[in-house]
CSV table of C-alpha atoms in Angstrom, one decimal:
chain,number,residue,atom,x,y,z
A,211,MET,CA,0.0,0.0,0.0
A,212,SER,CA,1.1,3.6,-0.5
A,213,ARG,CA,1.8,6.2,2.1
A,214,GLY,CA,-0.6,8.9,0.8
A,215,LEU,CA,-2.1,10.1,4.1
A,216,ARG,CA,-1.1,13.5,5.4
A,217,SER,CA,-1.5,14.8,9.0
A,218,ARG,CA,-4.8,16.6,8.2
A,219,HIS,CA,-6.1,13.4,6.5
A,220,ILE,CA,-5.4,11.3,9.6
A,221,ARG,CA,-6.9,13.8,12.0
A,222,PHE,CA,-10.1,14.0,10.1
A,223,ILE,CA,-10.4,10.2,9.4
A,224,ALA,CA,-10.4,9.7,13.2
A,225,LEU,CA,-13.0,12.5,13.5
A,226,GLY,CA,-15.0,10.9,10.7
A,227,SER,CA,-15.6,7.7,12.7
A,228,ALA,CA,-15.8,9.2,16.2
A,229,ILE,CA,-18.1,12.1,15.4
A,230,GLY,CA,-21.0,10.5,13.7
A,231,THR,CA,-24.0,8.5,14.8
A,232,GLY,CA,-22.9,8.3,18.4
A,233,LEU,CA,-23.1,12.1,18.8
A,234,PHE,CA,-25.8,13.1,16.3
A,235,TYR,CA,-28.3,10.3,17.0
A,236,GLY,CA,-27.1,8.0,19.8
A,237,SER,CA,-26.7,10.9,22.2
A,238,SER,CA,-30.5,10.9,22.7
A,239,GLU,CA,-30.3,7.4,24.2
A,240,SER,CA,-27.6,8.5,26.7
A,241,ILE,CA,-29.4,11.7,27.6
A,242,GLN,CA,-32.6,9.7,28.4
A,243,ALA,CA,-30.5,7.4,30.6
A,244,ALA,CA,-28.6,10.0,32.6
A,245,GLY,CA,-30.2,13.4,31.9
A,246,PRO,CA,-27.7,16.3,32.1
A,247,GLY,CA,-25.4,14.0,34.1
A,248,VAL,CA,-24.4,12.5,30.8
A,249,LEU,CA,-22.0,15.4,30.4
A,250,LEU,CA,-19.8,14.0,33.2
A,251,ALA,CA,-20.1,10.5,31.6
A,252,TYR,CA,-18.7,11.9,28.3
A,253,LEU,CA,-15.8,13.6,30.2
A,254,LEU,CA,-14.9,10.4,32.1
A,255,GLY,CA,-15.3,8.2,29.0
A,256,GLY,CA,-13.3,10.7,26.9
A,257,ALA,CA,-10.4,10.6,29.5
A,258,ALA,CA,-10.3,6.8,29.4
A,259,VAL,CA,-10.3,6.8,25.5
A,260,PHE,CA,-7.5,9.4,25.5
A,261,LEU,CA,-5.3,7.0,27.6
A,262,VAL,CA,-6.2,4.2,25.2
A,263,LEU,CA,-5.1,6.3,22.2
A,264,ARG,CA,-1.9,7.5,23.9
A,265,SER,CA,-1.0,3.8,24.6
A,266,LEU,CA,-1.8,2.9,21.0
A,267,GLY,CA,0.2,6.0,19.8
A,268,GLU,CA,3.3,4.8,21.6
A,269,LEU,CA,3.1,1.4,19.8
A,270,ALA,CA,2.1,3.0,16.4
A,271,VAL,CA,4.9,5.5,16.3
A,272,SER,CA,7.5,2.8,17.2
A,273,SER,CA,6.0,0.3,14.7
A,274,PRO,CA,3.7,1.8,12.1
A,275,SER,CA,1.7,-1.0,10.4
A,276,ALA,CA,-1.6,-1.5,8.6
A,277,GLY,CA,-2.2,-4.4,10.9
A,278,SER,CA,-1.9,-2.0,13.9
A,279,PHE,CA,-3.1,-3.2,17.2
A,280,GLY,CA,-4.0,-6.6,15.8
A,281,GLU,CA,-0.4,-7.1,14.9
A,282,TYR,CA,0.9,-5.7,18.2
A,283,ALA,CA,-1.4,-8.0,20.2
A,284,SER,CA,0.0,-11.0,18.2
A,285,LYS,CA,3.5,-10.0,19.0
A,286,TYR,CA,3.1,-9.2,22.7
A,287,LEU,CA,0.1,-11.3,23.9
A,288,GLY,CA,0.2,-14.2,21.5
A,289,PRO,CA,-1.4,-15.2,18.2
A,290,LEU,CA,-4.8,-15.9,19.8
A,291,ALA,CA,-5.0,-12.4,21.2
A,292,GLY,CA,-4.0,-10.9,17.8
A,293,PHE,CA,-6.4,-13.0,15.9
A,294,THR,CA,-9.4,-12.1,18.2
A,295,THR,CA,-8.4,-8.4,18.4
A,296,GLY,CA,-8.1,-8.0,14.6
A,297,TRP,CA,-11.3,-9.7,13.8
A,298,THR,CA,-13.2,-8.1,16.6
A,299,PHE,CA,-12.1,-4.7,15.3
A,300,ALA,CA,-13.3,-5.6,11.8
A,301,PHE,CA,-16.6,-6.8,13.5
A,302,GLU,CA,-16.8,-3.5,15.4
A,303,MET,CA,-16.4,-1.5,12.2
A,304,ILE,CA,-19.2,-3.5,10.5
A,305,ILE,CA,-21.5,-3.1,13.5
A,306,VAL,CA,-20.8,0.6,13.8
A,307,CYS,CA,-21.4,1.0,10.0
A,308,LEU,CA,-24.8,-0.8,10.5
A,309,ALA,CA,-25.6,1.8,13.2
A,310,ASP,CA,-24.5,4.6,10.9
A,311,VAL,CA,-26.6,3.5,8.0
A,312,THR,CA,-29.6,2.9,10.3
A,313,ALA,CA,-29.3,6.5,11.5
A,314,LEU,CA,-29.0,7.7,7.9
A,315,GLY,CA,-32.4,6.2,7.2
A,316,VAL,CA,-33.9,8.0,10.3
A,317,TYR,CA,-32.4,11.3,9.1
A,318,MET,CA,-33.9,10.9,5.6
A,319,GLY,CA,-37.3,10.4,7.3
A,320,PHE,CA,-37.1,14.1,8.3
A,321,TRP,CA,-37.9,15.0,4.6
A,322,PHE,CA,-39.3,11.7,3.3
A,323,PRO,CA,-41.3,10.1,6.1
A,324,ASP,CA,-43.2,7.8,3.8
A,325,VAL,CA,-40.1,6.3,2.0
A,326,PRO,CA,-38.8,3.1,3.5
A,327,ARG,CA,-35.4,3.4,5.2
A,328,TRP,CA,-33.8,0.6,3.4
A,329,ILE,CA,-33.8,2.4,0.1
A,330,TRP,CA,-31.6,5.2,1.5
A,331,LEU,CA,-29.3,2.6,3.1
A,332,LEU,CA,-28.8,0.7,-0.1
A,333,ALA,CA,-27.9,3.9,-2.0
A,334,ALA,CA,-25.4,5.0,0.7
A,335,VAL,CA,-23.6,1.6,0.8
A,336,VAL,CA,-23.1,1.6,-2.9
A,337,ILE,CA,-21.9,5.2,-3.1
A,338,ILE,CA,-19.4,5.0,-0.2
A,339,GLY,CA,-18.2,1.6,-1.3
A,340,VAL,CA,-17.2,3.0,-4.7
A,341,PHE,CA,-15.3,5.9,-3.2
A,342,ASN,CA,-13.3,3.5,-1.0
A,343,LEU,CA,-12.0,1.8,-4.2
A,344,PHE,CA,-10.1,5.0,-5.2
A,345,SER,CA,-6.5,5.6,-4.1
A,346,VAL,CA,-5.9,6.3,-0.4
A,347,LYS,CA,-5.1,9.9,-1.1
A,348,VAL,CA,-8.5,10.4,-2.8
A,349,PHE,CA,-10.1,8.7,0.2
A,350,GLY,CA,-8.2,11.0,2.6
A,351,GLU,CA,-9.3,14.1,0.7
A,352,LEU,CA,-12.9,13.0,0.7
A,353,GLU,CA,-12.9,12.3,4.4
A,354,PHE,CA,-11.2,15.6,5.1
A,355,TRP,CA,-13.9,17.6,3.4
A,356,LEU,CA,-16.8,15.5,4.8
A,357,SER,CA,-15.4,15.8,8.4
A,358,LEU,CA,-14.6,19.5,7.9
A,359,ALA,CA,-18.3,20.1,7.0
A,360,LYS,CA,-19.2,18.4,10.3
A,361,ILE,CA,-16.9,20.5,12.4
A,362,VAL,CA,-18.0,23.8,10.8
A,363,ALA,CA,-21.6,22.8,11.4
A,364,ILE,CA,-21.1,21.8,15.0
A,365,VAL,CA,-19.3,25.1,15.8
A,366,ALA,CA,-22.1,27.0,14.0
A,367,MET,CA,-24.7,25.1,16.0
A,368,ILE,CA,-23.0,25.9,19.3
A,369,LEU,CA,-22.8,29.6,18.4
A,370,ALA,CA,-26.5,29.6,17.3
A,371,GLY,CA,-27.4,27.8,20.5
A,372,VAL,CA,-25.6,30.3,22.6
A,373,ALA,CA,-27.3,33.2,20.6
A,374,ILE,CA,-30.7,31.7,21.4
A,375,LEU,CA,-29.8,31.3,25.1
A,376,VAL,CA,-28.4,34.8,25.4
A,377,PHE,CA,-30.6,36.9,23.1
A,378,GLY,CA,-33.7,34.7,22.8
A,379,ILE,CA,-33.3,34.5,19.0
A,380,GLY,CA,-36.1,32.3,17.5
A,381,SER,CA,-37.1,30.9,20.9
A,382,GLU,CA,-40.8,31.9,20.4
A,383,GLY,CA,-41.6,31.6,24.0
A,384,ASN,CA,-39.8,28.3,24.7
A,385,SER,CA,-38.1,27.8,28.0
A,386,ALA,CA,-34.6,27.9,26.8
A,387,GLY,CA,-32.0,28.5,29.5
A,388,ILE,CA,-28.9,27.0,31.1
A,389,SER,CA,-31.1,26.3,34.2
A,390,ASN,CA,-32.6,23.4,32.2
A,391,LEU,CA,-29.4,21.5,33.2
A,392,TRP,CA,-30.5,21.2,36.8
A,393,GLU,CA,-34.2,22.2,37.1
A,394,HIS,CA,-35.9,19.1,35.7
A,395,GLY,CA,-35.1,16.5,38.3
A,396,GLY,CA,-31.6,17.7,39.0
A,397,PHE,CA,-28.3,17.1,37.2
A,398,PHE,CA,-28.6,13.4,37.9
A,399,PRO,CA,-32.4,12.9,37.6
A,400,HIS,CA,-32.1,9.1,37.6
A,401,GLY,CA,-29.3,8.9,40.2
A,402,ALA,CA,-26.3,6.7,40.0
A,403,HIS,CA,-28.3,4.0,38.2
A,404,GLY,CA,-29.0,6.2,35.1
A,405,PHE,CA,-25.5,7.7,35.2
A,406,ILE,CA,-23.8,4.2,35.1
A,407,MET,CA,-26.3,2.9,32.5
A,408,SER,CA,-25.4,5.8,30.1
A,409,PHE,CA,-21.9,4.4,29.6
A,410,ALA,CA,-23.3,1.7,27.4
A,411,VAL,CA,-24.0,4.3,24.8
A,412,VAL,CA,-21.4,6.9,25.7
A,413,MET,CA,-18.5,4.5,25.0
A,414,PHE,CA,-20.2,3.6,21.7
A,415,ALA,CA,-20.0,7.3,20.7
A,416,PHE,CA,-16.2,7.2,21.0
A,417,GLY,CA,-15.8,4.0,19.0
A,418,GLY,CA,-13.6,4.4,16.0
A,419,THR,CA,-11.0,6.8,17.4
A,420,GLU,CA,-8.6,3.9,17.4
A,421,ILE,CA,-8.6,4.2,13.6
A,422,ILE,CA,-5.6,6.6,14.2
A,423,GLY,CA,-3.5,3.5,14.8
A,424,VAL,CA,-4.6,1.8,11.5
A,425,THR,CA,-3.7,4.9,9.5
A,426,ALA,CA,-0.1,4.7,10.6
A,427,GLY,CA,0.6,2.1,7.9
A,428,GLU,CA,-0.3,4.6,5.2
A,429,ALA,CA,0.9,7.9,6.9
A,430,GLN,CA,3.6,9.9,5.2
A,431,ASN,CA,5.3,10.7,8.4
A,432,PRO,CA,3.8,8.6,11.3
A,433,GLU,CA,6.3,9.9,13.9
A,434,LYS,CA,4.8,13.4,13.5
A,435,THR,CA,1.3,12.8,12.2
A,436,ILE,CA,0.1,10.2,14.8
A,437,PRO,CA,1.1,12.2,17.9
A,438,SER,CA,-0.4,15.4,16.4
A,439,ALA,CA,-3.7,13.7,15.8
A,440,ILE,CA,-3.9,12.0,19.2
A,441,ASN,CA,-2.9,15.1,21.2
A,442,SER,CA,-5.9,17.0,19.8
A,443,ILE,CA,-8.4,14.4,21.0
A,444,PRO,CA,-9.2,16.0,24.4
A,445,LEU,CA,-10.1,19.3,22.9
A,446,ARG,CA,-12.4,17.6,20.4
A,447,ILE,CA,-14.1,15.6,23.2
A,448,VAL,CA,-14.9,18.8,25.2
A,449,LEU,CA,-16.0,20.8,22.1
A,450,PHE,CA,-17.8,18.2,20.1
A,451,TYR,CA,-19.5,16.2,22.8
A,452,VAL,CA,-19.6,18.0,26.2
A,453,LEU,CA,-20.2,21.6,25.0
A,454,THR,CA,-22.5,20.6,22.2
A,455,LEU,CA,-24.8,18.5,24.4
A,456,ALA,CA,-24.7,21.1,27.1
A,457,VAL,CA,-26.1,23.6,24.5
A,458,ILE,CA,-28.7,21.1,23.3
A,459,MET,CA,-30.0,20.4,26.8
A,460,SER,CA,-30.1,24.1,27.7
A,461,LEU,CA,-32.2,24.9,24.7
A,462,ASP,CA,-34.9,22.3,25.6
A,463,PRO,CA,-35.4,20.2,28.8
A,464,TRP,CA,-33.7,16.9,28.5
A,465,ARG,CA,-37.0,15.0,29.0
A,466,ASN,CA,-38.2,16.4,25.6
A,467,ILE,CA,-35.3,14.7,23.7
A,468,ASP,CA,-36.2,11.3,22.1
A,469,SER,CA,-34.8,9.0,19.5
A,470,SER,CA,-37.4,9.8,16.8
A,471,GLY,CA,-34.6,11.7,15.0
A,472,SER,CA,-31.4,13.6,15.6
A,473,PRO,CA,-31.7,15.7,18.8
A,474,PHE,CA,-29.7,18.4,16.9
A,475,VAL,CA,-32.4,18.7,14.3
A,476,GLU,CA,-35.3,18.3,16.7
A,477,ILE,CA,-34.1,21.1,19.1
A,478,PHE,CA,-33.8,23.7,16.4
A,479,ALA,CA,-37.2,22.7,15.0
A,480,SER,CA,-38.7,22.9,18.4
A,481,VAL,CA,-37.5,26.5,18.9
A,482,GLY,CA,-39.0,27.6,15.6
A,483,LEU,CA,-35.8,27.6,13.5
A,484,LYS,CA,-37.1,25.3,10.7
A,485,SER,CA,-34.5,26.4,8.2
A,486,ALA,CA,-31.7,25.7,10.7
A,487,ALA,CA,-33.2,22.3,11.4
A,488,ALA,CA,-33.2,21.5,7.7
A,489,VAL,CA,-29.6,22.6,7.3
A,490,LEU,CA,-28.6,20.5,10.3
A,491,ASN,CA,-30.3,17.5,8.9
A,492,VAL,CA,-28.0,17.8,5.8
A,493,VAL,CA,-25.1,18.0,8.2
A,494,VAL,CA,-26.0,14.8,10.2
A,495,ILE,CA,-26.5,13.0,6.9
A,496,VAL,CA,-23.0,14.1,5.8
A,497,ALA,CA,-21.7,13.0,9.3
A,498,ALA,CA,-23.2,9.5,8.8
A,499,LEU,CA,-21.7,9.1,5.3
A,500,SER,CA,-18.3,10.3,6.7
A,501,ALA,CA,-18.4,7.8,9.5
A,502,ILE,CA,-19.4,4.9,7.1
A,503,ASN,CA,-16.5,6.0,4.9
A,504,SER,CA,-13.9,5.9,7.7
A,505,ASP,CA,-15.1,2.6,9.1
A,506,ILE,CA,-15.0,0.8,5.7
A,507,PHE,CA,-11.4,2.1,5.3
A,508,ALA,CA,-10.3,1.0,8.8
A,509,ALA,CA,-11.9,-2.5,8.6
A,510,GLY,CA,-10.4,-3.1,5.2
A,511,ARG,CA,-6.9,-2.2,6.3
A,512,MET,CA,-7.2,-4.4,9.4
A,513,MET,CA,-8.3,-7.4,7.4
A,514,TYR,CA,-5.5,-6.7,4.9
A,515,GLY,CA,-3.0,-6.7,7.7
A,516,MET,CA,-4.4,-9.9,9.1
A,517,ALA,CA,-4.3,-11.6,5.7
A,518,GLN,CA,-0.6,-10.7,5.5
A,519,ARG,CA,-0.1,-12.6,8.7
A,520,GLY,CA,-2.2,-15.6,7.5
A,521,GLU,CA,-5.0,-14.8,9.9
A,522,ALA,CA,-7.5,-14.1,7.2
A,523,PRO,CA,-8.2,-15.6,3.7
A,524,LYS,CA,-5.5,-14.9,1.1
A,525,ILE,CA,-8.0,-13.1,-1.1
A,526,MET,CA,-8.0,-10.2,1.3
A,527,ARG,CA,-4.4,-9.4,0.4
A,528,ARG,CA,-5.3,-8.5,-3.2
A,529,LEU,CA,-4.5,-4.8,-4.0
A,530,SER,CA,-5.7,-2.7,-6.9
A,531,GLY,CA,-3.3,-0.9,-9.2
A,532,ASN,CA,-3.5,2.2,-6.9
A,533,GLY,CA,-2.7,0.3,-3.7
A,534,VAL,CA,-6.1,-0.3,-2.3
A,535,PRO,CA,-7.1,-3.7,-0.8
A,536,TRP,CA,-10.2,-3.8,-2.9
A,537,MET,CA,-11.5,-7.2,-1.9
A,538,THR,CA,-11.9,-6.0,1.8
A,539,VAL,CA,-14.0,-3.1,0.5
A,540,VAL,CA,-16.2,-5.5,-1.3
A,541,ILE,CA,-16.5,-7.7,1.8
A,542,MET,CA,-17.5,-4.6,3.9
A,543,MET,CA,-20.1,-3.6,1.4
A,544,THR,CA,-21.6,-7.0,1.4
A,545,ALA,CA,-21.7,-7.1,5.2
A,546,LEU,CA,-23.5,-3.7,5.2
A,547,LEU,CA,-26.3,-5.1,3.2
A,548,LEU,CA,-27.3,-6.8,6.4
A,549,GLY,CA,-28.1,-3.4,7.7
A,550,VAL,CA,-30.5,-2.9,4.8
A,551,VAL,CA,-32.2,-6.2,5.7
A,552,LEU,CA,-32.4,-5.4,9.4
A,553,ASN,CA,-33.9,-2.0,8.8
A,554,TYR,CA,-36.5,-3.6,6.5
A,555,LEU,CA,-37.4,-6.2,9.1
A,556,MET,CA,-37.3,-4.3,12.4
A,557,PRO,CA,-36.7,-0.6,11.9
A,558,GLU,CA,-37.8,0.6,15.4
A,559,ARG,CA,-35.6,-1.7,17.5
A,560,VAL,CA,-32.5,-2.1,15.4
A,561,PHE,CA,-30.4,0.9,16.7
A,562,LEU,CA,-30.2,0.1,20.4
A,563,ILE,CA,-29.3,-3.5,19.7
A,564,ILE,CA,-26.7,-2.6,17.2
A,565,SER,CA,-25.1,0.2,19.3
A,566,SER,CA,-24.8,-2.0,22.4
A,567,ILE,CA,-23.2,-4.8,20.4
A,568,ALA,CA,-20.8,-2.2,18.9
A,569,THR,CA,-20.0,-1.0,22.4
A,570,PHE,CA,-18.9,-4.6,23.4
A,571,ALA,CA,-16.7,-4.9,20.3
A,572,THR,CA,-15.2,-1.4,20.8
A,573,VAL,CA,-14.4,-1.8,24.5
A,574,TRP,CA,-12.9,-5.2,23.9
A,575,VAL,CA,-10.5,-3.7,21.3
A,576,TRP,CA,-9.6,-0.9,23.7
A,577,LEU,CA,-9.0,-3.4,26.5
A,578,MET,CA,-6.7,-5.4,24.2
A,579,ILE,CA,-4.8,-2.3,23.2
A,580,LEU,CA,-4.2,-1.4,26.9
A,581,LEU,CA,-3.1,-4.9,27.7
A,582,THR,CA,-0.8,-5.1,24.7
A,583,HIS,CA,0.8,-1.7,25.6
A,584,PHE,CA,1.2,-2.8,29.2
A,585,LYS,CA,3.0,-6.0,28.2
A,586,ALA,CA,5.1,-4.1,25.6
A,587,ARG,CA,6.2,-1.5,28.0
A,588,ARG,CA,7.0,-4.1,30.7
A,589,ASN,CA,9.3,-5.8,28.2
A,590,LEU,CA,11.4,-2.7,27.7
A,591,SER,CA,14.5,-1.9,29.6
A,592,SER,CA,14.7,1.5,31.3
A,593,GLU,CA,17.0,2.7,28.5
A,594,GLU,CA,14.6,1.6,25.8
A,595,ALA,CA,11.6,3.2,27.7
A,596,ALA,CA,13.5,6.5,27.9
A,597,ALA,CA,14.2,6.4,24.2
A,598,LEU,CA,10.5,6.1,23.2
A,599,LYS,CA,9.6,8.9,20.8
A,600,TYR,CA,6.0,9.1,22.0
A,601,PRO,CA,5.6,7.5,25.5
A,602,ALA,CA,2.1,7.2,27.0
A,603,PRO,CA,1.6,9.3,30.1
A,604,PHE,CA,0.7,8.2,33.7
A,605,TRP,CA,2.5,4.9,33.3
A,606,PRO,CA,1.6,2.5,34.8
A,607,TYR,CA,-1.2,3.6,37.1
A,608,GLY,CA,-3.2,5.4,34.5
A,609,GLN,CA,-3.3,2.3,32.3
A,610,ILE,CA,-4.3,0.1,35.2
A,611,ILE,CA,-7.2,2.4,36.1
A,612,THR,CA,-8.3,2.5,32.5
A,613,ILE,CA,-8.2,-1.3,32.2
A,614,ALA,CA,-10.4,-1.5,35.3
A,615,PHE,CA,-12.8,1.1,33.8
A,616,MET,CA,-13.1,-1.0,30.5
A,617,VAL,CA,-13.9,-4.1,32.5
A,618,GLY,CA,-16.6,-2.0,34.4
A,619,VAL,CA,-18.2,-1.2,31.1
A,620,PHE,CA,-18.6,-4.9,30.3
A,621,VAL,CA,-20.3,-5.3,33.7
A,622,VAL,CA,-22.7,-2.5,32.9
A,623,LEU,CA,-23.6,-4.2,29.6
A,624,GLY,CA,-24.4,-7.4,31.5
A,625,ILE,CA,-26.5,-5.7,34.3
A,626,TYR,CA,-29.1,-4.1,32.2
A,627,GLU,CA,-31.6,-6.1,30.2
A,628,SER,CA,-31.7,-3.7,27.3
A,629,THR,CA,-27.9,-4.1,26.7
A,630,ARG,CA,-27.4,-7.7,27.9
A,631,VAL,CA,-27.8,-9.0,24.3
A,632,ALA,CA,-24.5,-7.3,23.5
A,633,LEU,CA,-22.7,-9.4,26.1
A,634,VAL,CA,-24.3,-12.5,24.8
A,635,VAL,CA,-23.4,-11.8,21.2
A,636,GLY,CA,-19.9,-10.7,22.2
A,637,ALA,CA,-19.3,-13.9,24.2
A,638,VAL,CA,-20.6,-16.1,21.3
A,639,TRP,CA,-18.4,-14.1,18.9
A,640,LEU,CA,-15.2,-14.6,20.9
A,641,ALA,CA,-16.0,-18.3,21.4
A,642,LEU,CA,-16.4,-18.7,17.6
A,643,LEU,CA,-13.1,-16.9,17.0
A,644,SER,CA,-11.3,-19.1,19.6
A,645,ALA,CA,-12.7,-22.2,18.0
A,646,VAL,CA,-11.5,-21.1,14.5
A,647,TYR,CA,-8.1,-20.3,16.0
A,648,PHE,CA,-7.6,-23.7,17.7
A,649,LEU,CA,-9.2,-25.8,14.9
A,650,TRP,CA,-7.8,-24.0,11.9
A,651,LEU,CA,-5.1,-21.3,12.5
A,652,ARG,CA,-3.1,-22.8,15.3
A,653,PRO,CA,-2.4,-26.1,13.5
A,654,ARG,CA,-1.2,-24.2,10.5
A,655,LEU,CA,1.0,-21.9,12.6
A,656,THR,CA,2.7,-24.9,14.3
A,657,GLY,CA,2.9,-26.9,11.1
A,658,SER,CA,0.9,-29.8,12.5
A,659,GLY,CA,-2.2,-29.6,10.5
A,660,PRO,CA,-3.3,-30.0,6.9
A,661,GLY,CA,-2.0,-27.2,4.7
A,662,SER,CA,0.4,-26.2,7.4
A,663,GLY,CA,2.9,-24.9,4.8
A,664,ALA,CA,0.5,-22.2,3.6
A,665,LEU,CA,1.6,-19.6,6.1
A,666,SER,CA,5.3,-20.1,5.4
A,667,GLY,CA,4.7,-18.9,1.8
A,668,LEU,CA,3.2,-15.6,2.8
A,669,ALA,CA,6.4,-13.6,2.4
A,670,LYS,CA,6.9,-15.0,-1.1
A,671,ASP,CA,3.4,-13.9,-2.2
A,672,PRO,CA,3.8,-10.7,-4.3
A,673,ASP,CA,0.4,-9.5,-3.1
A,674,ALA,CA,1.4,-9.8,0.6
A,675,GLY,CA,3.9,-6.9,0.5
A,676,SER,CA,6.7,-6.2,3.0
A,677,GLY,CA,4.9,-4.1,5.5
A,678,SER,CA,4.8,-6.8,8.2
A,679,ALA,CA,8.5,-7.3,8.0
A,680,GLU,CA,9.2,-3.6,8.1
A,681,ALA,CA,6.9,-3.2,11.1
A,682,LYS,CA,8.8,-5.9,13.0
A,683,ALA,CA,12.1,-4.3,12.2
A,684,ALA,CA,10.9,-1.0,13.6
A,685,SER,CA,9.4,-2.4,16.8
A,686,PRO,CA,10.3,-0.9,20.2
A,687,SER,CA,12.2,-4.0,21.2
A,688,GLY,CA,14.2,-4.1,18.0
A,689,SER,CA,13.0,-7.6,17.1
């Protein structure tokens, strides 16, 4: 593959996945669970994700690879860990894409309430899939402009919201005011129960930020671009999540926000700014398309890296003339057709189920990143640790606390009936991956099963490339 991604591309690719359905649509679910207290949940979740990204950044800068954390997990935790991590990330991206296309259908209902959702979903899958077949530079430019449109719109929405709160513009007698954050049942209207439950959706919202690690394999200068992208995450979390939702819940009491559409669009429609609501609906549609675009890219690159290591079918190693793993894009498009079917069969229930399953996959990947980084750092001598170009902060206590936090999110998923299905699906998924590993992959890796010589020929395959070997040569331990 070619190194065609610049710093601005990488920053906006990460934004493209993280700032999408979780904020523009899924935030209504978390608001209903925790009320205004969800602002604190986003701050805590964001802090945990920042430590995950810094841990990943340390690994990615030392060893940039398209296989990213899947390859790192294989190296430091063993082949089973790498196999489950890589495939769970691909699974995560598929599920997140399903949530994004589901939300897209909801957004289109703002203008075309009588048109079935699945029609819009099918069109989106085809269009975004085609764009992902272009060179990575074209993809990076597309994602840059799509994400830039989101950022401009969010900033404009915050400014418009503040203008309504301060000057009463367009409020038409509505009870807009910052006091809405504590007057309707308090800041924590559902107590600790609702606050804790909100993390099931809050963590889903941050899913996809780990794409930064995947982009390292195609970054022009990963030693500079990766740290620059990761360091800007805290500001984005405060601006795009906390401040935005604070404005939303100040404009209208949190009890009035439901999941019938994007809360961004509903709020401006409720205060009489119909034209602003229409413009914001365009924005949330662009946001959904951007997120789908980023997720197809990330899942494809992860599957390509796994195929290089023999952990995925050989066909996923095929590259187009412009360096794009085109077969993985086709596979992702095919998987997304499942979203079309689900929205045809059960349009009202599909989002909560999909988002909770995506939360499981997301948090599992983050947990594996933390454990991989912990093992990798423990393997370094004091001299090697001091020589790291981008060391993760708060070592080791920050990482230990964050690992405990991620385990706590799994507990939350299991406690509540509405999200328990995610834990069940996740357990079945990991069991299936483990079975595939022990029955198929492990015998081939050890040379004790039929076709055991297949993996040894990977380096000789012209389609496999040399990225994996280069990554190993650049690893922190020098192996």
